[in-house]
């Protein structure tokens, strides 16, 4: 039996699939905390005790500290004297910045759809509307908020860019902190659930210009109550 070597071996190895690096323990810990913020389980001002998280996630306290540093850099956590690490509360400037970026990502996605006439993920958008309506019927307004954010993430996926989708996901996770400050989530999410349905209907029927116009007004109207909420 002749063993492959030199150029022959390199040729054989060139066909091997590339492997994605596995997330580190601190990255996994950050993912868990981030997802709990995104889904509305960790409200602004919630203390995140290092020891308790270390025990719950079964990781070292150093790993938790690394996760905290990552999430502080993403504007999701902050450190306060005598409290330690807490879930961050948004400022008015934060909300204005988030909505500026939302307009950039979401409206340009529909501009791209109009320009390229690409096939849209109507099924994905429909699923998020249906999920929100079911949660609203049960009075689960935190879940309505989650489905709402995912609805808009599907719109941004029109860009077909993993990087843009990832950045937008981080942005709307931060926005969730603003949603959680709203005193009457039923009134807030109920209004915009109906308007998501209207945007969906325009997109499903190919009326992309109408969908864009509706979305532009929607974003203007959605910003004001979040600003009011974070002002306290």
PDB file of N, CA, C and O in Angstrom, residues 34-35 38 74 101 104-106 108-109 112 118 121 149-174:
ATOM      1  N   UNK A  34     -28.047  37.264  26.478  1.00  0.00           N
ATOM      2  CA  UNK A  34     -28.563  38.094  25.376  1.00  0.00           C
ATOM      3  C   UNK A  34     -29.950  37.633  24.951  1.00  0.00           C
ATOM      4  O   UNK A  34     -30.860  38.448  24.709  1.00  0.00           O
ATOM      5  N   UNK A  35     -30.147  36.320  24.840  1.00  0.00           N
ATOM      6  CA  UNK A  35     -31.436  35.782  24.404  1.00  0.00           C
ATOM      7  C   UNK A  35     -32.524  36.062  25.445  1.00  0.00           C
ATOM      8  O   UNK A  35     -33.673  36.346  25.095  1.00  0.00           O
ATOM      9  N   UNK A  38     -33.478  39.588  24.887  1.00  0.00           N
ATOM     10  CA  UNK A  38     -34.259  39.703  23.642  1.00  0.00           C
ATOM     11  C   UNK A  38     -35.693  39.236  23.841  1.00  0.00           C
ATOM     12  O   UNK A  38     -36.640  39.831  23.306  1.00  0.00           O
ATOM     13  N   UNK A  74     -21.935  45.682  23.996  1.00  0.00           N
ATOM     14  CA  UNK A  74     -23.113  45.713  23.117  1.00  0.00           C
ATOM     15  C   UNK A  74     -24.214  46.613  23.676  1.00  0.00           C
ATOM     16  O   UNK A  74     -25.330  46.622  23.156  1.00  0.00           O
ATOM     17  N   UNK A 101     -30.988  53.876  12.942  1.00  0.00           N
ATOM     18  CA  UNK A 101     -30.421  52.667  12.331  1.00  0.00           C
ATOM     19  C   UNK A 101     -31.512  51.751  11.808  1.00  0.00           C
ATOM     20  O   UNK A 101     -31.342  51.105  10.768  1.00  0.00           O
ATOM     21  N   UNK A 104     -32.430  52.942   8.450  1.00  0.00           N
ATOM     22  CA  UNK A 104     -31.399  52.602   7.472  1.00  0.00           C
ATOM     23  C   UNK A 104     -31.512  51.142   7.039  1.00  0.00           C
ATOM     24  O   UNK A 104     -31.508  50.827   5.842  1.00  0.00           O
ATOM     25  N   UNK A 105     -31.619  50.236   7.991  1.00  0.00           N
ATOM     26  CA  UNK A 105     -31.638  48.807   7.670  1.00  0.00           C
ATOM     27  C   UNK A 105     -32.950  48.375   7.023  1.00  0.00           C
ATOM     28  O   UNK A 105     -32.950  47.641   6.022  1.00  0.00           O
ATOM     29  N   UNK A 106     -34.073  48.795   7.597  1.00  0.00           N
ATOM     30  CA  UNK A 106     -35.361  48.271   7.149  1.00  0.00           C
ATOM     31  C   UNK A 106     -35.842  48.920   5.847  1.00  0.00           C
ATOM     32  O   UNK A 106     -36.302  48.225   4.927  1.00  0.00           O
ATOM     33  N   UNK A 108     -34.037  50.426   3.587  1.00  0.00           N
ATOM     34  CA  UNK A 108     -33.151  50.054   2.471  1.00  0.00           C
ATOM     35  C   UNK A 108     -33.407  48.617   2.025  1.00  0.00           C
ATOM     36  O   UNK A 108     -33.204  48.283   0.851  1.00  0.00           O
ATOM     37  N   UNK A 109     -33.875  47.763   2.946  1.00  0.00           N
ATOM     38  CA  UNK A 109     -34.222  46.392   2.553  1.00  0.00           C
ATOM     39  C   UNK A 109     -35.379  46.403   1.560  1.00  0.00           C
ATOM     40  O   UNK A 109     -35.343  45.696   0.540  1.00  0.00           O
ATOM     41  N   UNK A 112     -34.259  47.705  -1.772  1.00  0.00           N
ATOM     42  CA  UNK A 112     -33.570  46.647  -2.515  1.00  0.00           C
ATOM     43  C   UNK A 112     -34.569  45.689  -3.147  1.00  0.00           C
ATOM     44  O   UNK A 112     -34.407  45.280  -4.310  1.00  0.00           O
ATOM     45  N   UNK A 118     -36.558  40.661  -6.137  1.00  0.00           N
ATOM     46  CA  UNK A 118     -36.207  39.339  -5.636  1.00  0.00           C
ATOM     47  C   UNK A 118     -37.398  38.701  -4.925  1.00  0.00           C
ATOM     48  O   UNK A 118     -38.313  39.381  -4.457  1.00  0.00           O
ATOM     49  N   UNK A 121     -39.440  36.410   1.492  1.00  0.00           N
ATOM     50  CA  UNK A 121     -39.819  35.347   2.426  1.00  0.00           C
ATOM     51  C   UNK A 121     -41.167  35.701   3.059  1.00  0.00           C
ATOM     52  O   UNK A 121     -41.261  36.015   4.252  1.00  0.00           O
ATOM     53  N   UNK A 149     -40.329  41.916  16.902  1.00  0.00           N
ATOM     54  CA  UNK A 149     -38.926  42.144  16.540  1.00  0.00           C
ATOM     55  C   UNK A 149     -38.472  41.154  15.476  1.00  0.00           C
ATOM     56  O   UNK A 149     -37.729  41.517  14.549  1.00  0.00           O
ATOM     57  N   UNK A 150     -38.914  39.916  15.582  1.00  0.00           N
ATOM     58  CA  UNK A 150     -38.532  38.913  14.577  1.00  0.00           C
ATOM     59  C   UNK A 150     -39.163  39.215  13.217  1.00  0.00           C
ATOM     60  O   UNK A 150     -38.563  38.936  12.177  1.00  0.00           O
ATOM     61  N   UNK A 151     -40.365  39.790  13.223  1.00  0.00           N
ATOM     62  CA  UNK A 151     -41.004  40.223  11.980  1.00  0.00           C
ATOM     63  C   UNK A 151     -40.103  41.203  11.239  1.00  0.00           C
ATOM     64  O   UNK A 151     -39.859  41.071  10.028  1.00  0.00           O
ATOM     65  N   UNK A 152     -39.579  42.171  11.974  1.00  0.00           N
ATOM     66  CA  UNK A 152     -38.733  43.182  11.332  1.00  0.00           C
ATOM     67  C   UNK A 152     -37.368  42.609  10.949  1.00  0.00           C
ATOM     68  O   UNK A 152     -36.763  43.050   9.957  1.00  0.00           O
ATOM     69  N   UNK A 153     -36.906  41.611  11.683  1.00  0.00           N
ATOM     70  CA  UNK A 153     -35.653  40.952  11.306  1.00  0.00           C
ATOM     71  C   UNK A 153     -35.801  40.219   9.971  1.00  0.00           C
ATOM     72  O   UNK A 153     -34.860  40.185   9.173  1.00  0.00           O
ATOM     73  N   UNK A 154     -36.984  39.648   9.719  1.00  0.00           N
ATOM     74  CA  UNK A 154     -37.208  38.979   8.430  1.00  0.00           C
ATOM     75  C   UNK A 154     -37.158  40.003   7.295  1.00  0.00           C
ATOM     76  O   UNK A 154     -36.640  39.718   6.207  1.00  0.00           O
ATOM     77  N   UNK A 155     -37.677  41.196   7.527  1.00  0.00           N
ATOM     78  CA  UNK A 155     -37.590  42.246   6.503  1.00  0.00           C
ATOM     79  C   UNK A 155     -36.126  42.574   6.206  1.00  0.00           C
ATOM     80  O   UNK A 155     -35.713  42.667   5.052  1.00  0.00           O
ATOM     81  N   UNK A 156     -35.323  42.716   7.254  1.00  0.00           N
ATOM     82  CA  UNK A 156     -33.911  43.056   7.065  1.00  0.00           C
ATOM     83  C   UNK A 156     -33.164  41.921   6.363  1.00  0.00           C
ATOM     84  O   UNK A 156     -32.187  42.163   5.631  1.00  0.00           O
ATOM     85  N   UNK A 157     -33.629  40.697   6.519  1.00  0.00           N
ATOM     86  CA  UNK A 157     -32.998  39.560   5.829  1.00  0.00           C
ATOM     87  C   UNK A 157     -33.087  39.680   4.303  1.00  0.00           C
ATOM     88  O   UNK A 157     -32.394  38.946   3.586  1.00  0.00           O
ATOM     89  N   UNK A 158     -33.908  40.594   3.811  1.00  0.00           N
ATOM     90  CA  UNK A 158     -33.973  40.843   2.367  1.00  0.00           C
ATOM     91  C   UNK A 158     -32.598  41.224   1.830  1.00  0.00           C
ATOM     92  O   UNK A 158     -32.266  40.954   0.674  1.00  0.00           O
ATOM     93  N   UNK A 159     -31.763  41.822   2.676  1.00  0.00           N
ATOM     94  CA  UNK A 159     -30.405  42.196   2.248  1.00  0.00           C
ATOM     95  C   UNK A 159     -29.554  40.970   1.889  1.00  0.00           C
ATOM     96  O   UNK A 159     -28.540  41.100   1.193  1.00  0.00           O
ATOM     97  N   UNK A 160     -29.943  39.815   2.405  1.00  0.00           N
ATOM     98  CA  UNK A 160     -29.194  38.570   2.170  1.00  0.00           C
ATOM     99  C   UNK A 160     -27.726  38.719   2.567  1.00  0.00           C
ATOM    100  O   UNK A 160     -26.810  38.308   1.848  1.00  0.00           O
ATOM    101  N   UNK A 161     -27.539  39.330   3.715  1.00  0.00           N
ATOM    102  CA  UNK A 161     -26.197  39.552   4.263  1.00  0.00           C
ATOM    103  C   UNK A 161     -26.189  39.062   5.702  1.00  0.00           C
ATOM    104  O   UNK A 161     -26.902  39.611   6.551  1.00  0.00           O
ATOM    105  N   UNK A 162     -25.395  38.033   5.973  1.00  0.00           N
ATOM    106  CA  UNK A 162     -25.307  37.515   7.340  1.00  0.00           C
ATOM    107  C   UNK A 162     -24.813  38.589   8.300  1.00  0.00           C
ATOM    108  O   UNK A 162     -25.262  38.670   9.450  1.00  0.00           O
ATOM    109  N   UNK A 163     -23.908  39.443   7.826  1.00  0.00           N
ATOM    110  CA  UNK A 163     -23.363  40.487   8.687  1.00  0.00           C
ATOM    111  C   UNK A 163     -24.442  41.510   9.052  1.00  0.00           C
ATOM    112  O   UNK A 163     -24.574  41.909  10.211  1.00  0.00           O
ATOM    113  N   UNK A 164     -25.203  41.952   8.049  1.00  0.00           N
ATOM    114  CA  UNK A 164     -26.266  42.926   8.321  1.00  0.00           C
ATOM    115  C   UNK A 164     -27.309  42.325   9.263  1.00  0.00           C
ATOM    116  O   UNK A 164     -27.762  42.973  10.206  1.00  0.00           O
ATOM    117  N   UNK A 165     -27.691  41.072   9.023  1.00  0.00           N
ATOM    118  CA  UNK A 165     -28.682  40.419   9.881  1.00  0.00           C
ATOM    119  C   UNK A 165     -28.189  40.308  11.310  1.00  0.00           C
ATOM    120  O   UNK A 165     -28.947  40.514  12.271  1.00  0.00           O
ATOM    121  N   UNK A 166     -26.904  40.010  11.479  1.00  0.00           N
ATOM    122  CA  UNK A 166     -26.338  39.889  12.825  1.00  0.00           C
ATOM    123  C   UNK A 166     -26.328  41.238  13.533  1.00  0.00           C
ATOM    124  O   UNK A 166     -26.701  41.345  14.713  1.00  0.00           O
ATOM    125  N   UNK A 167     -25.913  42.281  12.832  1.00  0.00           N
ATOM    126  CA  UNK A 167     -25.879  43.615  13.434  1.00  0.00           C
ATOM    127  C   UNK A 167     -27.299  44.053  13.814  1.00  0.00           C
ATOM    128  O   UNK A 167     -27.526  44.624  14.890  1.00  0.00           O
ATOM    129  N   UNK A 168     -28.255  43.766  12.934  1.00  0.00           N
ATOM    130  CA  UNK A 168     -29.633  44.167  13.222  1.00  0.00           C
ATOM    131  C   UNK A 168     -30.179  43.407  14.413  1.00  0.00           C
ATOM    132  O   UNK A 168     -30.909  43.970  15.241  1.00  0.00           O
ATOM    133  N   UNK A 169     -29.835  42.125  14.522  1.00  0.00           N
ATOM    134  CA  UNK A 169     -30.297  41.341  15.672  1.00  0.00           C
ATOM    135  C   UNK A 169     -29.764  41.954  16.973  1.00  0.00           C
ATOM    136  O   UNK A 169     -30.496  42.043  17.965  1.00  0.00           O
ATOM    137  N   UNK A 170     -28.516  42.392  16.979  1.00  0.00           N
ATOM    138  CA  UNK A 170     -27.964  43.035  18.170  1.00  0.00           C
ATOM    139  C   UNK A 170     -28.706  44.354  18.454  1.00  0.00           C
ATOM    140  O   UNK A 170     -28.983  44.696  19.608  1.00  0.00           O
ATOM    141  N   UNK A 171     -29.025  45.068  17.392  1.00  0.00           N
ATOM    142  CA  UNK A 171     -29.722  46.352  17.548  1.00  0.00           C
ATOM    143  C   UNK A 171     -31.095  46.169  18.173  1.00  0.00           C
ATOM    144  O   UNK A 171     -31.474  46.894  19.099  1.00  0.00           O
ATOM    145  N   UNK A 172     -31.859  45.182  17.685  1.00  0.00           N
ATOM    146  CA  UNK A 172     -33.213  45.012  18.211  1.00  0.00           C
ATOM    147  C   UNK A 172     -33.209  44.357  19.594  1.00  0.00           C
ATOM    148  O   UNK A 172     -34.184  44.491  20.338  1.00  0.00           O
ATOM    149  N   UNK A 173     -32.126  43.680  19.936  1.00  0.00           N
ATOM    150  CA  UNK A 173     -32.001  43.199  21.314  1.00  0.00           C
ATOM    151  C   UNK A 173     -31.874  44.394  22.254  1.00  0.00           C
ATOM    152  O   UNK A 173     -32.492  44.436  23.324  1.00  0.00           O
ATOM    153  N   UNK A 174     -31.097  45.381  21.841  1.00  0.00           N
ATOM    154  CA  UNK A 174     -30.992  46.612  22.630  1.00  0.00           C
ATOM    155  C   UNK A 174     -32.337  47.338  22.669  1.00  0.00           C
ATOM    156  O   UNK A 174     -32.755  47.838  23.727  1.00  0.00           O
TER     157      UNK A 174
END
